[in-house]
Tab-separated table of C-alpha atoms and ligand atoms in Angstrom:
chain	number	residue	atom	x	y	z
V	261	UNK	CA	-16.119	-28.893	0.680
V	262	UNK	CA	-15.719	-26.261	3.514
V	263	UNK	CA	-16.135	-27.027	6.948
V	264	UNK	CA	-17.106	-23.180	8.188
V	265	UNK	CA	-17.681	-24.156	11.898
V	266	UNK	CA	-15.600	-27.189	12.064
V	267	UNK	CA	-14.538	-26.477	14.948
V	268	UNK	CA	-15.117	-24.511	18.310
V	269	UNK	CA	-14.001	-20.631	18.817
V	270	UNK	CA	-12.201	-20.946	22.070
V	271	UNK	CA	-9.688	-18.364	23.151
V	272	UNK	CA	-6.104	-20.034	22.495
V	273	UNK	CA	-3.848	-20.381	25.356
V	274	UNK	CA	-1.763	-17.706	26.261
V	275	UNK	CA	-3.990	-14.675	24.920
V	276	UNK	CA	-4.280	-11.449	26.765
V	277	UNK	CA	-6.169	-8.407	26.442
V	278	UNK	CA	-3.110	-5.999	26.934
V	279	UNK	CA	-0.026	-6.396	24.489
V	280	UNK	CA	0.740	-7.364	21.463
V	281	UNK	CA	-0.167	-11.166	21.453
V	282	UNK	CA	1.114	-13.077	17.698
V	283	UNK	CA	-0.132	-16.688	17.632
V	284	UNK	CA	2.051	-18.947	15.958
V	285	UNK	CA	0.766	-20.994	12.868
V	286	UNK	CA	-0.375	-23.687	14.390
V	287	UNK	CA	-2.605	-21.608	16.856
V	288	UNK	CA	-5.335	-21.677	14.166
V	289	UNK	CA	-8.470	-22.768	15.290
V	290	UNK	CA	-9.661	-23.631	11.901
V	291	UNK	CA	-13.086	-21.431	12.905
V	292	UNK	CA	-13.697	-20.527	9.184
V	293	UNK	CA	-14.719	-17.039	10.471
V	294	UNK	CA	-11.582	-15.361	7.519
V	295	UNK	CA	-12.894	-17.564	4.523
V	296	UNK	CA	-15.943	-15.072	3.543
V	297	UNK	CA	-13.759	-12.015	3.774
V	298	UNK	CA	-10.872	-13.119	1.283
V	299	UNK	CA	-11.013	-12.136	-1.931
V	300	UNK	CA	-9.611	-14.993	-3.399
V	301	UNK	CA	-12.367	-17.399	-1.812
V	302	UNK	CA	-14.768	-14.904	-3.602
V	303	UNK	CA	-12.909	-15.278	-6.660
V	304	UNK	CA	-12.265	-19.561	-7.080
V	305	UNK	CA	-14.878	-20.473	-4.104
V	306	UNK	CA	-12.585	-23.370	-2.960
V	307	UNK	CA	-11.419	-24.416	-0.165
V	308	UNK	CA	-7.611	-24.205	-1.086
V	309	UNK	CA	-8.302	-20.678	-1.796
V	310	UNK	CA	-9.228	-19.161	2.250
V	311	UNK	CA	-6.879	-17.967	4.939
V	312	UNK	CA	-7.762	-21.004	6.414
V	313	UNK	CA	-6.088	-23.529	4.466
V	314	UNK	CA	-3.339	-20.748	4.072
V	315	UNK	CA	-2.703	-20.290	7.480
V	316	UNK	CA	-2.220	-24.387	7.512
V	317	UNK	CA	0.320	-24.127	4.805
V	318	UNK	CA	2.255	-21.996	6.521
V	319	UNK	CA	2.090	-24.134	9.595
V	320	UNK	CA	3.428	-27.058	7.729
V	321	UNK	CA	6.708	-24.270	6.947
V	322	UNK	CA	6.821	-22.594	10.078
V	323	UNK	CA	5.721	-24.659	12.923
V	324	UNK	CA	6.124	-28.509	11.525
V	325	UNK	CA	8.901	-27.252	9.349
V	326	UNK	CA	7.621	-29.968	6.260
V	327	UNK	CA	8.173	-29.052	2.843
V	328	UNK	CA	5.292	-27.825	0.646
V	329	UNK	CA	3.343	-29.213	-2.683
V	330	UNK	CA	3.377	-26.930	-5.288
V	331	UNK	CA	-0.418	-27.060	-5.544
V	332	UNK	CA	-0.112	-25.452	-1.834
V	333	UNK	CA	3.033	-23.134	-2.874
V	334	UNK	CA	0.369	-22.233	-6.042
V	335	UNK	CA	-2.603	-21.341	-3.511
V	336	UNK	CA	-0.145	-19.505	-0.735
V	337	UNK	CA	1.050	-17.368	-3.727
V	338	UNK	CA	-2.543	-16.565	-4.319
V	339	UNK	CA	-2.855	-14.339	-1.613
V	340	UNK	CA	-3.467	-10.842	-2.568
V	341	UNK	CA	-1.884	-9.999	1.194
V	342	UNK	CA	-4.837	-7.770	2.070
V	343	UNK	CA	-5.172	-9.141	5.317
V	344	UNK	CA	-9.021	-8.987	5.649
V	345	UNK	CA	-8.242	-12.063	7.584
V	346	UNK	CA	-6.859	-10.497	10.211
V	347	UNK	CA	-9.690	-8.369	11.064
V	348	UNK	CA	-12.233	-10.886	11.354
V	349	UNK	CA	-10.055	-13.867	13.193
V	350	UNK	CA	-10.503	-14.798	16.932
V	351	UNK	CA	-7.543	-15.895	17.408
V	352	UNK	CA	-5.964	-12.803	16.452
V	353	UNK	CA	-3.739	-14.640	13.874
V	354	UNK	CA	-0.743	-12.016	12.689
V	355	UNK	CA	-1.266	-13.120	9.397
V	356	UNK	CA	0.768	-10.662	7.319
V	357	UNK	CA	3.707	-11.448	9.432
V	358	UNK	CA	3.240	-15.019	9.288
V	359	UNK	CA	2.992	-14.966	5.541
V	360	UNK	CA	5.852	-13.049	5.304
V	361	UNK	CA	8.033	-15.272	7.494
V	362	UNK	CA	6.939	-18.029	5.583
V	363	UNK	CA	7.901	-16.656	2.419
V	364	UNK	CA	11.188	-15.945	3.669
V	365	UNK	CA	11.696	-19.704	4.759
V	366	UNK	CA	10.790	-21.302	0.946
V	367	UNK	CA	12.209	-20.923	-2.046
V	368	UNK	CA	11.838	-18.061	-4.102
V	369	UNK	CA	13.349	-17.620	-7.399
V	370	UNK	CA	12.275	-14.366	-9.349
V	371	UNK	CA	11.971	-14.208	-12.655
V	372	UNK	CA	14.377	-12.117	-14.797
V	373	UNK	CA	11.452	-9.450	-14.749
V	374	UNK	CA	11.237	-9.660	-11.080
V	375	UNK	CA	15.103	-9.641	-10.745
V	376	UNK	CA	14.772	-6.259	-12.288
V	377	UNK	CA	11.939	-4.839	-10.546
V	378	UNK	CA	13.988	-5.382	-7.294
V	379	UNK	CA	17.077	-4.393	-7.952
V	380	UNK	CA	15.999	-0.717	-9.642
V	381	UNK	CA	14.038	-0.492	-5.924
V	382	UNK	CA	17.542	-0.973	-4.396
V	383	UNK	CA	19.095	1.631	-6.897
V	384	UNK	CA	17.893	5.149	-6.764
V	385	UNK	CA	20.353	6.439	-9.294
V	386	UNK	CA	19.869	3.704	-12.089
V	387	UNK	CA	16.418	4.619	-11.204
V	388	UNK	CA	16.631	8.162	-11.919
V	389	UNK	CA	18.615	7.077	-15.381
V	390	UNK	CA	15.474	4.839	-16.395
V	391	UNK	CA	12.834	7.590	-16.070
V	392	UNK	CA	13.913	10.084	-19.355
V	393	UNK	CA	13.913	6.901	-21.566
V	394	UNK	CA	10.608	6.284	-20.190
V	395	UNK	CA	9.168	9.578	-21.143
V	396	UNK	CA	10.909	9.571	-24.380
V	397	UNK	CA	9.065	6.029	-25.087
V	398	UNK	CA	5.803	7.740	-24.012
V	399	UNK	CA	6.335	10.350	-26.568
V	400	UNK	CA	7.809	8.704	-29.228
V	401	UNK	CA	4.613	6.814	-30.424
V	402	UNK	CA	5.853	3.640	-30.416
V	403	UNK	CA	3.636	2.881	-27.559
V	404	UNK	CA	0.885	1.343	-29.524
V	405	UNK	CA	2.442	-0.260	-31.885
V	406	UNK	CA	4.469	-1.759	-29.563
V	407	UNK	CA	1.654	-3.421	-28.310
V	408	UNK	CA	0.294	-4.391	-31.267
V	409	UNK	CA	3.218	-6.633	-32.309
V	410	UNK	CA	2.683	-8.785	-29.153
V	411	UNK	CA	6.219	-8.321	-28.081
V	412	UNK	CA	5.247	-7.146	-24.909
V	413	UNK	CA	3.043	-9.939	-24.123
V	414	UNK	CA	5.904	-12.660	-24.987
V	415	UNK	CA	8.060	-10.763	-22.794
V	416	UNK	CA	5.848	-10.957	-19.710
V	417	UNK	CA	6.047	-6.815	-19.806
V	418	UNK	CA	2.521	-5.902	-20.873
V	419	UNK	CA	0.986	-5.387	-17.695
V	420	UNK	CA	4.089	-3.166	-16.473
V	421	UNK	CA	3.906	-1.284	-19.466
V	422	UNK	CA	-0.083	-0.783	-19.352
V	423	UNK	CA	0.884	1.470	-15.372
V	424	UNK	CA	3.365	3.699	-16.928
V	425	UNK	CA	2.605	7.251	-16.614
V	426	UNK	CA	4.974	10.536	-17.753
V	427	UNK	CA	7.257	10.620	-14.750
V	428	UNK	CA	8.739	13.625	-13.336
V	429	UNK	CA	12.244	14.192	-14.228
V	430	UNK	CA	13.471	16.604	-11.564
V	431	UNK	CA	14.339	15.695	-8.153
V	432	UNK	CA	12.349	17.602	-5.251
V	433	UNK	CA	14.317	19.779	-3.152
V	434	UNK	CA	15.502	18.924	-0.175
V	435	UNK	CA	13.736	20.941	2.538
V	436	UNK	CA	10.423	23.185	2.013
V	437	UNK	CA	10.036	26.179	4.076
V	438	UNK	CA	6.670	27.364	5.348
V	439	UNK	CA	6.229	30.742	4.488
V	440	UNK	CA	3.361	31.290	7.341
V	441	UNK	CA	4.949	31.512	11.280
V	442	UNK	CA	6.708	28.491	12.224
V	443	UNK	CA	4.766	25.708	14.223
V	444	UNK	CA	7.427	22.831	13.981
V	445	UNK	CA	9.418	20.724	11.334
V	446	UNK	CA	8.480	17.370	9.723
V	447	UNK	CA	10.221	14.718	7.074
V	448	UNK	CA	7.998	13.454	4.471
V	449	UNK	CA	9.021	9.955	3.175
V	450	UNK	CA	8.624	9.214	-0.891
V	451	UNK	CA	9.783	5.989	-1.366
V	452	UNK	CA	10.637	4.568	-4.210
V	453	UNK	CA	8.839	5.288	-7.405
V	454	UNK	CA	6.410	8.120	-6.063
V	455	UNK	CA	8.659	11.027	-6.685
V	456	UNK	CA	8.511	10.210	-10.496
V	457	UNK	CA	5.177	8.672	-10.931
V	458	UNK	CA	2.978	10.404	-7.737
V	459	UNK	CA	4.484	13.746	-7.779
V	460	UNK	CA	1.397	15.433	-7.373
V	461	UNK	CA	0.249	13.709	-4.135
V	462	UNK	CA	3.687	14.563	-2.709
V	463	UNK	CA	3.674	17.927	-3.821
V	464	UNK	CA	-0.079	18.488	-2.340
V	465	UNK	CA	1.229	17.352	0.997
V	466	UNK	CA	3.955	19.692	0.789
V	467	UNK	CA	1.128	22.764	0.206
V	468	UNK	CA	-0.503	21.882	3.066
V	469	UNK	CA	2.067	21.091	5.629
V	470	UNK	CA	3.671	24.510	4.730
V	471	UNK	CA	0.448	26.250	5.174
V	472	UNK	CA	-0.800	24.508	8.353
V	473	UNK	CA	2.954	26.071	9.486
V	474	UNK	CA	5.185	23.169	9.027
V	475	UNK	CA	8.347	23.287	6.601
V	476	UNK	CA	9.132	20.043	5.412
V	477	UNK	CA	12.697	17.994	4.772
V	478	UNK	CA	12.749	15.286	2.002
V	479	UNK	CA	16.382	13.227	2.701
V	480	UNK	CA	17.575	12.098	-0.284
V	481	UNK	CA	19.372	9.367	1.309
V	482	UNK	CA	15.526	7.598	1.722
V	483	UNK	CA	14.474	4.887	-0.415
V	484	UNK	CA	11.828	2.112	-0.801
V	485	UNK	CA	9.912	0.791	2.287
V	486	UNK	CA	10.994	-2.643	1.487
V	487	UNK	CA	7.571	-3.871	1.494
V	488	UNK	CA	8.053	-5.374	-2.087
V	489	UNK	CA	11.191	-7.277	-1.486
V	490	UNK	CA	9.772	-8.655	2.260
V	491	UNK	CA	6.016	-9.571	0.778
V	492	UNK	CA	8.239	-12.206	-2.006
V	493	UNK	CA	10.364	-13.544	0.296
V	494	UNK	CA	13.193	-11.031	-0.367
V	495	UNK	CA	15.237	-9.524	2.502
V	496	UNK	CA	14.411	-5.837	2.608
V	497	UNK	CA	16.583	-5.515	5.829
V	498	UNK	CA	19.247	-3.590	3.632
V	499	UNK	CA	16.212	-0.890	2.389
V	500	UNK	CA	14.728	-0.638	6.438
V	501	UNK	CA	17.906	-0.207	7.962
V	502	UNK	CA	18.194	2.636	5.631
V	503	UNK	CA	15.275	4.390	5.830
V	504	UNK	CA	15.539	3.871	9.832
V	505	UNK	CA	19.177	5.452	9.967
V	506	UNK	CA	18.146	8.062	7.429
V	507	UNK	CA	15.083	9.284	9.384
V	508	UNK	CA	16.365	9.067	12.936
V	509	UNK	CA	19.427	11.560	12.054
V	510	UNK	CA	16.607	14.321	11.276
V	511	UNK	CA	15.616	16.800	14.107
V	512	UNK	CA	11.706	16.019	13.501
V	513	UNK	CA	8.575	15.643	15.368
V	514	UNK	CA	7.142	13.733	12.862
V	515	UNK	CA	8.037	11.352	9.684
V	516	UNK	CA	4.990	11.649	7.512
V	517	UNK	CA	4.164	9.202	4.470
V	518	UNK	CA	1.159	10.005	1.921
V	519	UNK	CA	0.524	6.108	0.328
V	520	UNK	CA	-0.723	3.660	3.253
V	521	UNK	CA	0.973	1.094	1.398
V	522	UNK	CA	4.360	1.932	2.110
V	523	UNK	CA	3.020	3.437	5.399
V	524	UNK	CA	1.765	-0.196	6.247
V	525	UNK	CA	5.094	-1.660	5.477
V	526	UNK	CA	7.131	1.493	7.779
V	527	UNK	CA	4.451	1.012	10.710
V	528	UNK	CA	6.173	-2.106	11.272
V	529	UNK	CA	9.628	-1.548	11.342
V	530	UNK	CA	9.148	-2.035	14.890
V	531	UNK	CA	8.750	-5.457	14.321
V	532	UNK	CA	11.825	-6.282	16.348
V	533	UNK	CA	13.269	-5.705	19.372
V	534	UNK	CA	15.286	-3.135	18.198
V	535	UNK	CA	15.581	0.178	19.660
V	536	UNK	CA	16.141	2.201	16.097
V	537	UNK	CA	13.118	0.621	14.946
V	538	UNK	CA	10.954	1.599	17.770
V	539	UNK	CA	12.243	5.344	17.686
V	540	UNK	CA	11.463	5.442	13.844
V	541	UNK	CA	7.937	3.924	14.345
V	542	UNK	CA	7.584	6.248	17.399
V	543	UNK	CA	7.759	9.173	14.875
V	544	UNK	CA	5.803	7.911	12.426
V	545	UNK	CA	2.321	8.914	11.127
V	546	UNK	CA	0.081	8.922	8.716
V	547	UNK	CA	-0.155	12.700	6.122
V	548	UNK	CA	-3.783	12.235	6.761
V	549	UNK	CA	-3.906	12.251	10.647
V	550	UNK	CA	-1.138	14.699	10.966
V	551	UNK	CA	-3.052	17.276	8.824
V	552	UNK	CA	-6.522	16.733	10.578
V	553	UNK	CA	-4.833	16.752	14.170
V	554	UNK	CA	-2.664	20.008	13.405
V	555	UNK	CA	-5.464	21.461	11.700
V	556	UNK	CA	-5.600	25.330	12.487
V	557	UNK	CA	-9.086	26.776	13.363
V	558	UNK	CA	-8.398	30.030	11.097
V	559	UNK	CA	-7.435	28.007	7.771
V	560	UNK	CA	-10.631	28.135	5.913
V	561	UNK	CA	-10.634	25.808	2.358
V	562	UNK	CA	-12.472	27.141	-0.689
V	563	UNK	CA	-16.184	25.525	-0.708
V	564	UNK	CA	-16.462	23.143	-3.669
V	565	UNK	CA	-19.966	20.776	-4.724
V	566	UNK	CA	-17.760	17.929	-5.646
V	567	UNK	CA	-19.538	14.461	-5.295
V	568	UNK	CA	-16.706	12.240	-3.763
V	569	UNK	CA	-16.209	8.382	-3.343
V	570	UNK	CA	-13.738	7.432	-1.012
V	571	UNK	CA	-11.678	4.196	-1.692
V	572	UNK	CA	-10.271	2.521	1.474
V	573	UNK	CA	-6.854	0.582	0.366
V	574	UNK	CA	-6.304	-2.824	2.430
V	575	UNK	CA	-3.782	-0.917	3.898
V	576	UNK	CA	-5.470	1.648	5.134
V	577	UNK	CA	-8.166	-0.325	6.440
V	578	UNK	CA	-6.405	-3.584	7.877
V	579	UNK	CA	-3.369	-2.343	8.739
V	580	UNK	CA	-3.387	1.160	9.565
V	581	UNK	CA	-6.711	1.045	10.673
V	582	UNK	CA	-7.520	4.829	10.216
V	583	UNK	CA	-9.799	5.033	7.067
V	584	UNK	CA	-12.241	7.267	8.894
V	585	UNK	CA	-9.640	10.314	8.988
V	586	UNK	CA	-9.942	10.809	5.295
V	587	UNK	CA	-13.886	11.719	5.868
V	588	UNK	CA	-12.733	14.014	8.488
V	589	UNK	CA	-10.307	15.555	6.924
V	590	UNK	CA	-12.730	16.052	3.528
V	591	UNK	CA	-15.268	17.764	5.827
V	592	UNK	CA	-12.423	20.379	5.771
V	593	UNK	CA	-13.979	21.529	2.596
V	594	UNK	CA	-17.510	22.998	3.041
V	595	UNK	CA	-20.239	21.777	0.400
V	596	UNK	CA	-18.842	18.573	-0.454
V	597	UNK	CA	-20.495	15.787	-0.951
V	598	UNK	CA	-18.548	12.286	0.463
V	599	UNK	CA	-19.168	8.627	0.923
V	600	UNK	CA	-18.187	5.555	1.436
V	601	UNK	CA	-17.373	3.315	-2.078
V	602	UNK	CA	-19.745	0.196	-2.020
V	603	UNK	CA	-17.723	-2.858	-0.825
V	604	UNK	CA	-14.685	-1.048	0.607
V	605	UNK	CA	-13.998	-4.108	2.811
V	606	UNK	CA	-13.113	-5.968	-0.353
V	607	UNK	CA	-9.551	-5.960	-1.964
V	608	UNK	CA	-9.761	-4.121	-5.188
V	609	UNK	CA	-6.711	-6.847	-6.322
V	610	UNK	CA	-3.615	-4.240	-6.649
V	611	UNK	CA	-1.805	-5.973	-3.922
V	612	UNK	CA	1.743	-4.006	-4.546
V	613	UNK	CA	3.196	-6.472	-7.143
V	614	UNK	CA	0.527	-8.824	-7.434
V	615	UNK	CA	-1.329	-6.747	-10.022
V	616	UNK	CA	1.999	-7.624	-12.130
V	617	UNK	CA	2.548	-11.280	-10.808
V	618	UNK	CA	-1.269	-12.169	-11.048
V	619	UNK	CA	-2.880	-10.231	-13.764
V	620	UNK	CA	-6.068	-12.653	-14.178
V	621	UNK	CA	-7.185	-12.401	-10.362
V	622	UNK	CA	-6.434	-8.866	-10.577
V	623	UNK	CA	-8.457	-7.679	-13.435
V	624	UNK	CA	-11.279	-10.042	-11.787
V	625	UNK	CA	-11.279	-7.809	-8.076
V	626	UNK	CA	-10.726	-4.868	-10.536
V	627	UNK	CA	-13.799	-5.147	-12.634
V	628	UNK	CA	-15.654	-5.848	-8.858
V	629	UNK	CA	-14.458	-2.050	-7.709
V	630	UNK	CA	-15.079	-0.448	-11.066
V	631	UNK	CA	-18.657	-1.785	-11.017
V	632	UNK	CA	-18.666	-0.302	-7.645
V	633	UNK	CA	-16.877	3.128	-8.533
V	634	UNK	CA	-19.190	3.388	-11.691
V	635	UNK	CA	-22.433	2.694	-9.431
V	636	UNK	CA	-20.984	5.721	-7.184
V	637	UNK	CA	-21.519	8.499	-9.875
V	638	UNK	CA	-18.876	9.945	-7.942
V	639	UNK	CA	-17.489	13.248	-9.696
V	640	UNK	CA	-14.081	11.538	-8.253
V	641	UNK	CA	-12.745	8.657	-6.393
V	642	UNK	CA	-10.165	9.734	-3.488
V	643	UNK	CA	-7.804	6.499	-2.406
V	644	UNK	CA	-4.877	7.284	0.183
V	645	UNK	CA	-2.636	4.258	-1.448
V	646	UNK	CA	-1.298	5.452	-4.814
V	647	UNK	CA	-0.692	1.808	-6.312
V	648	UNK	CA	-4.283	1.267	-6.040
V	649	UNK	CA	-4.936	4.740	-7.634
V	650	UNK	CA	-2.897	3.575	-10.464
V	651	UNK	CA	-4.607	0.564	-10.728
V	652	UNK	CA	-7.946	1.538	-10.554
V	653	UNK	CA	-7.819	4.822	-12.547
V	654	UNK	CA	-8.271	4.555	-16.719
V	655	UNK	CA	-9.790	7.184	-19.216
V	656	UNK	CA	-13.024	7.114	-18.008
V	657	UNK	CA	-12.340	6.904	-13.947
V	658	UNK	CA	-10.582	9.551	-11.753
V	659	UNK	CA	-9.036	8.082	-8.867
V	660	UNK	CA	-6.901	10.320	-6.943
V	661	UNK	CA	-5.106	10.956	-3.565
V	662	UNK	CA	-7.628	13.204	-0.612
V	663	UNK	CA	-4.660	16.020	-0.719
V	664	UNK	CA	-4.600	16.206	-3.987
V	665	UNK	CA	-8.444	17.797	-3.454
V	666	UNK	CA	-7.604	19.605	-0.374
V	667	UNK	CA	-4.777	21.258	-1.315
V	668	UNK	CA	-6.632	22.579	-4.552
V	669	UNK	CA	-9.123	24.215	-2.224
V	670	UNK	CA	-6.478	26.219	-0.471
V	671	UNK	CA	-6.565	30.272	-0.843
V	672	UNK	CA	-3.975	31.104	-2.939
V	673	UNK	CA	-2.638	32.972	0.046
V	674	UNK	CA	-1.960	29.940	1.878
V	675	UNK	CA	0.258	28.648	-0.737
V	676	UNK	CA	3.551	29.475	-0.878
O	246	LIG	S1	-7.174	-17.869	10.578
O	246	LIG	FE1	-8.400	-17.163	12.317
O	246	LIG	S2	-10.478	-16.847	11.481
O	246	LIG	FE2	-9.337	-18.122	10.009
O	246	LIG	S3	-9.824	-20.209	10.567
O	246	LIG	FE3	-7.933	-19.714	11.650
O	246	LIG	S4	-8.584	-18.955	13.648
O	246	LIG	FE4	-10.404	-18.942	12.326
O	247	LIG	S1	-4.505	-11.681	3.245
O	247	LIG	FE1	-6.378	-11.360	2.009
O	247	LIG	S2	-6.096	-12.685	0.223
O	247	LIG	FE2	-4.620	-13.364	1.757
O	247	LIG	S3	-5.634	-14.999	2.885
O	247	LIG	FE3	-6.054	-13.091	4.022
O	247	LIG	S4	-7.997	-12.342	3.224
O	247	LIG	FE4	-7.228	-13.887	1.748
């Protein structure tokens, strides 16, 4: 059973009040304060199953450098990588970086799926090739009976296959002037997948930079934000030292991202010492808070009686810690009704890849938020992270980025 209290919170050695402070794995105090706020206690309610016994498991890698069980391996794998932990822990334990260190130390073989997945993240162009078969499979009507046969499911691809959506073909341009006077010049960063599959978030940010007076560069040389390769023990040093090179050549006072998963992964590029890293992060910011702080006084939104939910992604929340700008930046729009989803502090299971990797805990935490969106009687649910969009969304719940609402309530004259 659980020992909750088993032992006393006492401030570990060598904490401070000022500056970053990242305990080691050993550091734990083994409070129990993290176990009611993971989702996977919630789900198996066993011990083996907290950040707890996690955080021991990656002592025994990182600290007392003793191979794992694959029972342990099993439950470390488990992790959804919200990092609700984090938020609630005394000793301030840097879990997300500890996980990920201690994913880089074991063993990690990917599956031939997996193999895939990571090296079309790598390859912008093969992914570009990828995207018209796509759409012709989507429109071909072999979709369902495809699944039918049960081909899909023997080839691990069903759950992949249940997330695709018609991509866009056509690359964005470049560079986005603002048609209104000139206030500055910002980059917005895409990623990997989101210029085919979340094209209308991306093109919503676009609207609004250029009509708050911002024109807008999109390199092409960008690419993913490594955060899939580095959460499974992949190096995504390759994919960061690009994105950092690519960014810091751009005369910009800002690099912007619109999905607070990726803009988890990019707010810690600083993670080292470097000085490239720290200039990138430096730059960095959330669509969200840019919009609300450059706000203009004189741009006035169409009123709308929309009944809102707002989701909070993990990423927003635990990471990025700035959930409460979306509210702000809703109140933009005059009659609109907004609040809070039910259980927000609760992972709704996407996890990146782990709604692929772990489909059973996933549709578990996914049923939880649905019974939560459902109880909302929300005309529609606004989430800032587009893979939990994805996941959450089916035919019968809306789930969509806050832009994609405020840039619909722009004058036409504001457009360009
Ligand atoms: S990870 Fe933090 S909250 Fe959890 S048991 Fe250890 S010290 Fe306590
Ligand atoms: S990151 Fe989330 S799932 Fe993983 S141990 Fe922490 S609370 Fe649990």
């Amino acid at each position: 059973m659980f020992e909750y209290m088993d032992m006393d919170v006492t401030e570990p050695e060598g904490r401070t009040d000022s500056g970053p402070y990242i305990p080691d794995a050993g550091e734990c105090i083994r409070c129990g304060m993290c176990v009611s706020s993971c989702p996977t206690f919630r789900l198996f309610q066993t011990d083996e199953e907290t950040p707890r016994r996690r955080i021991r498991t990656i002592s025994k890698i990182l600290v007392e450098k003793l191979p794992i069980t694959a029972e342990e391996k099993f439950h470390l794998d488990n992790c959804v990588q919200c990092r609700a932990c984090e938020m609630v822990c005394p000793s301030k334990m840097a879990y997300g970086q500890l996980f990920d260190d201690a994913q880089a130390q074991i063993s990690n073989k990917p599956i031939w799926l997996a193999k895939l997945a990571f090296w079309l993240i790598e390859n912008k162009q093969w992914r570009s090739r990828l995207m018209p078969l796509l759409a012709a499979y989507l429109k071909s009507g072999l979709q369902q009976p495809l699944r039918r046969s049960g081909l899909l499911n023997k080839l691990r691809l069903a759950d992949a296959e249940s997330l695709i959506r018609t991509p866009a073909l056509t690359p964005l341009a470049g560079f986005y002037p603002s048609s209104i006077t000139k206030r500055g010049r910002v980059a917005l960063f895409t990623g990997c997948i989101a210029e085919h599959f979340d094209r209308e978030t991306l093109l919503a940010a676009i609207r609004l930079l250029n009509a708050i007076g911002f024109e807008v560069l999109l390199p092409p040389q960008q690419g993913c934000c490594g955060a899939i390769h580095q959460h499974n023990g992949q190096s995504a040093k390759d994919l960061i030292n690009n994105n950092i090179k690519t960014f810091n050549a751009l005369d910009v006072e800002a690099v912007l991202y619109t999905a607070s998963g990726c803009g988890a992964m990019l707010s810690e590029y600083d993670r080292s010492d470097d000085d490239a890293g720290k200039r990138f992060s430096g730059r960095l910011s959330d669509v969200n808070d840019f919009l609300l702080k450059h706000w203009p006084d004189d741009l006035q939104l169409k009123s709308s009686n929309l009944k809102v939910a707002v989701h909070e992604p993990c990423s927003q929340r635990n990471v990025l810690k700035n959930q409460q700008v979306v509210y702000a930046l809703l109140q933009k729009i005059s009659g609109i009704s907004i609040e809070a989803l039910a259980d927000n502090h609760i992972c709704c299971g996407s996890g990146g890849s782990y709604m692929l990797t772990h489909p059973e805990n996933t549709a578990h935490l996914k049923a939880l938020k649905q019974q939560a969106i459902i109880a909302a009687h929300a005309d529609v649910v606004v989430s800032s992270n587009f893979g939990c969009a994805l996941f959450l969304a089916d035919e019968s719940i809306k789930v969509e980025h806050p832009l994609l609402l405020l840039s619909r309530q722009l004058y036409k004259a504001a457009l360009n």
